[in-house]
Each structure stands twice: as C-alpha cells, then as structure tokens.
C-alpha cells in the first residue's frame, strides 16, 4: 500500500511539474521542446517504479533499462536539434534578378531540402521587400543591388548599418522596342531623357516620335540605379501609367506593339537577356559600347555596378562563412557559371 501511495504521489508531482514546464515552453514559443518535456518525466517515473519494486537490481537489467530510456531521450531530442540546426542556416532573401545566383549558392552549400521561394529559409522577393525583411530582422542576409537613400535612412532609424560585401558585377542597361531604329545613345543623352530635357527620338538619331520613358517604383534596385546615375540632375516626374511595378512589368510595357515607336525602359543585363528573354526589346549601347559580359569584365561599358551580399547585424555565425565562401574562387566561379560577372578576375 505504501509503495502504491509513493507511486501515486510521484506521478502527481511529476505531472504537475510537467504541465507547468510545458506551459512555460508553449508561452515562450519553444514548441520544439515539448516532446522532450514529456519524455523526461516519463523516464524518471519509470526509473522510480523500477527502483521501488527492485526490478533493476542487476547490472544487466539496469543497462537494458538505461539503454531504452536513453534511446527515448535521444528521439525526443531530434526535434529541438533539427530546430536549432535550421536556425544556424542563414535565412536569405534576394531581389528578383538575383534569384538564379543565390539559388545556385543554396544548391551548392545548403542541406538538401525543399526550399519554397516564398515561405522558407530561402526566399525571393523584390528589392524593397528584401531590404524591409533585413531591417525587420526577418532574414539574416539578402542579395541585392546597393540600397537607396531611403533604405539607408530606414536602417539608421532602427539603429542598423548595412554591411555590404560585393559578390559580382552587373550592367545597368536601357532598352527599347526592337523596331526602334536607335541602337546607341550617349550617357549624357540618357540623363537628359530622364530629366525631361530630351523628349523626342529625333534628338538622338531616331524618328520624329515622343519618347515615352518608363520608370520603376521608388526603392527598387533599378530605380535606385537610375537615381545614382542621374546624380544631382533631377529625374522628371513620370505619369502613373509610365511607372511599372516590377522588372518584368517594365520590359512588358516597352515590348508591347502599341509602344514600339517611342517606349524606353531600364533594367539589369542578366535579368533581360537570361531570365526574361523577351525578343521584342533590344539593349542600347551607351557611348558606342554594348552591355556584354566581356565589356562588363573589361570595364569599357560605362554603367557597371556591383551587387552585394548585405547584412545588418545578424548574430548567425554561419552568415559570414557563407559570404566568405562566395568570395572564394569556387564561389566566384559559380557566379561566372550562372551567367553573371565575378567581382574580380580569378
């Protein structure tokens, strides 16, 4: 009778403690520990019952029981171990134009798995959303073009500083419909077009048609690139119908048949030539130099900029390891293989 009361008392005590610990774990969002929270008291209870009834009085029985309980604890530890292992993997986001590149990085370095592009540790979004996620602390690392003044200000407001590591080079390009007879413009002409000083194609060697110069939304990678190109020269205010919401959108608008006489837009070389591959547009040469990989590499194309791996104070030690690898010959070789231009010749 005494042993029965002892067993009941221990069971009640362990149950109360287990419920309290489980509530604390749940309230703190550590659901991955629940299996362990339930398994440990069960093991303790089994040990207590075995001891009180003298079921484990021999070394062989003790070893057998401890082995079984050890296996149970190890199984219970699988979920928290998996959880913290996943946390050690950098959570990355990237601009649309960077998707093939960072997908290749993930394939080369991450554990095999199904990384959904919009709901996993590897995400794809537009440049503004990628910077917002980084500033909010939702991701550890993003692959993007340089931030806009507004994005730098948002980070500073949160007490953050962008740590930017160049990982490749890309050409900022301007394009027109393939039926437009203009193949080349000067850098100065581009600036005057987007300042609103040149408004007709005949002023740059084309037909007598008004130039419809499309723009992107503020804080997008390509709009930021345009702003940096323009420097102190103000960009003309574009009508809402001349503002495309995405990189694919601006290419679609310029390539439409109804726009072929007068539309102009801008993007990045890889996105237009490798990802979209819209045959109804053509990239313009700038100052007589075409935006080819060779001209990006040798520095003759005038609108070349670096793209970056950007962090903002992450505590994940594996993030820097990933960035360091990207800068190695192997990582830069992958940049080349995917179709971008490495930071340096290697």
PDB file of N, CA and C in Angstrom, residues 35 45 49 59 65 72 75 77 112 119 125 137 195-196 227 233 236 268 281 283 330 344:
ATOM      1  N   UNK A  35       8.200  17.562 -26.839  1.00  0.00           N
ATOM      2  CA  UNK A  35       8.422  16.113 -26.778  1.00  0.00           C
ATOM      3  C   UNK A  35       9.417  15.753 -25.675  1.00  0.00           C
ATOM      4  N   UNK A  45       9.865   8.602 -14.045  1.00  0.00           N
ATOM      5  CA  UNK A  45       8.834   7.795 -13.387  1.00  0.00           C
ATOM      6  C   UNK A  45       9.124   6.298 -13.550  1.00  0.00           C
ATOM      7  N   UNK A  49       9.709   3.691 -10.486  1.00  0.00           N
ATOM      8  CA  UNK A  49       8.926   2.467 -10.318  1.00  0.00           C
ATOM      9  C   UNK A  49       9.845   1.236 -10.347  1.00  0.00           C
ATOM     10  N   UNK A  59      23.027  -5.579 -12.864  1.00  0.00           N
ATOM     11  CA  UNK A  59      23.664  -4.673 -13.829  1.00  0.00           C
ATOM     12  C   UNK A  59      23.070  -4.832 -15.224  1.00  0.00           C
ATOM     13  N   UNK A  65      17.536  -1.169 -19.180  1.00  0.00           N
ATOM     14  CA  UNK A  65      16.565  -0.091 -18.958  1.00  0.00           C
ATOM     15  C   UNK A  65      17.166   1.269 -19.337  1.00  0.00           C
ATOM     16  N   UNK A  72      14.940   6.751 -25.853  1.00  0.00           N
ATOM     17  CA  UNK A  72      13.761   7.619 -25.787  1.00  0.00           C
ATOM     18  C   UNK A  72      14.166   9.091 -25.698  1.00  0.00           C
ATOM     19  N   UNK A  75      15.551  10.277 -29.098  1.00  0.00           N
ATOM     20  CA  UNK A  75      14.453  10.515 -30.039  1.00  0.00           C
ATOM     21  C   UNK A  75      13.766  11.841 -29.732  1.00  0.00           C
ATOM     22  N   UNK A  77      15.097  14.384 -28.444  1.00  0.00           N
ATOM     23  CA  UNK A  77      16.000  15.492 -28.758  1.00  0.00           C
ATOM     24  C   UNK A  77      16.063  15.811 -30.241  1.00  0.00           C
ATOM     25  N   UNK A 112      20.303  19.433 -48.460  1.00  0.00           N
ATOM     26  CA  UNK A 112      19.274  19.154 -49.445  1.00  0.00           C
ATOM     27  C   UNK A 112      17.900  19.280 -48.808  1.00  0.00           C
ATOM     28  N   UNK A 119       8.287  30.901 -48.747  1.00  0.00           N
ATOM     29  CA  UNK A 119       7.964  30.522 -47.370  1.00  0.00           C
ATOM     30  C   UNK A 119       8.971  29.503 -46.848  1.00  0.00           C
ATOM     31  N   UNK A 125      12.023  37.838 -53.352  1.00  0.00           N
ATOM     32  CA  UNK A 125      11.072  38.949 -53.385  1.00  0.00           C
ATOM     33  C   UNK A 125      11.714  40.081 -54.174  1.00  0.00           C
ATOM     34  N   UNK A 137      14.672  42.267 -39.329  1.00  0.00           N
ATOM     35  CA  UNK A 137      15.301  41.131 -38.674  1.00  0.00           C
ATOM     36  C   UNK A 137      14.685  39.797 -39.053  1.00  0.00           C
ATOM     37  N   UNK A 195      15.708  63.362 -67.371  1.00  0.00           N
ATOM     38  CA  UNK A 195      15.496  64.659 -66.728  1.00  0.00           C
ATOM     39  C   UNK A 195      14.354  65.406 -67.403  1.00  0.00           C
ATOM     40  N   UNK A 196      13.921  64.903 -68.570  1.00  0.00           N
ATOM     41  CA  UNK A 196      12.849  65.568 -69.307  1.00  0.00           C
ATOM     42  C   UNK A 196      13.334  66.627 -70.267  1.00  0.00           C
ATOM     43  N   UNK A 227      18.705  56.657 -60.120  1.00  0.00           N
ATOM     44  CA  UNK A 227      18.934  57.832 -59.266  1.00  0.00           C
ATOM     45  C   UNK A 227      20.421  58.102 -59.098  1.00  0.00           C
ATOM     46  N   UNK A 233      21.208  65.654 -61.013  1.00  0.00           N
ATOM     47  CA  UNK A 233      20.222  66.040 -62.019  1.00  0.00           C
ATOM     48  C   UNK A 233      18.859  65.446 -61.640  1.00  0.00           C
ATOM     49  N   UNK A 236      12.701  63.509 -63.997  1.00  0.00           N
ATOM     50  CA  UNK A 236      11.371  64.057 -64.262  1.00  0.00           C
ATOM     51  C   UNK A 236      10.304  63.206 -63.566  1.00  0.00           C
ATOM     52  N   UNK A 268      18.517  45.408 -65.524  1.00  0.00           N
ATOM     53  CA  UNK A 268      19.874  44.876 -65.451  1.00  0.00           C
ATOM     54  C   UNK A 268      20.059  43.822 -66.544  1.00  0.00           C
ATOM     55  N   UNK A 281      12.493  43.345 -77.363  1.00  0.00           N
ATOM     56  CA  UNK A 281      13.255  44.511 -76.925  1.00  0.00           C
ATOM     57  C   UNK A 281      14.713  44.338 -77.350  1.00  0.00           C
ATOM     58  N   UNK A 283      18.739  45.925 -76.222  1.00  0.00           N
ATOM     59  CA  UNK A 283      19.523  46.739 -75.304  1.00  0.00           C
ATOM     60  C   UNK A 283      20.300  47.779 -76.092  1.00  0.00           C
ATOM     61  N   UNK A 330      35.963  29.323 -55.769  1.00  0.00           N
ATOM     62  CA  UNK A 330      34.833  28.423 -56.032  1.00  0.00           C
ATOM     63  C   UNK A 330      33.525  29.202 -56.122  1.00  0.00           C
ATOM     64  N   UNK A 344      36.078  40.103 -59.456  1.00  0.00           N
ATOM     65  CA  UNK A 344      37.421  40.301 -59.998  1.00  0.00           C
ATOM     66  C   UNK A 344      37.774  39.097 -60.867  1.00  0.00           C
TER      67      UNK A 344
END
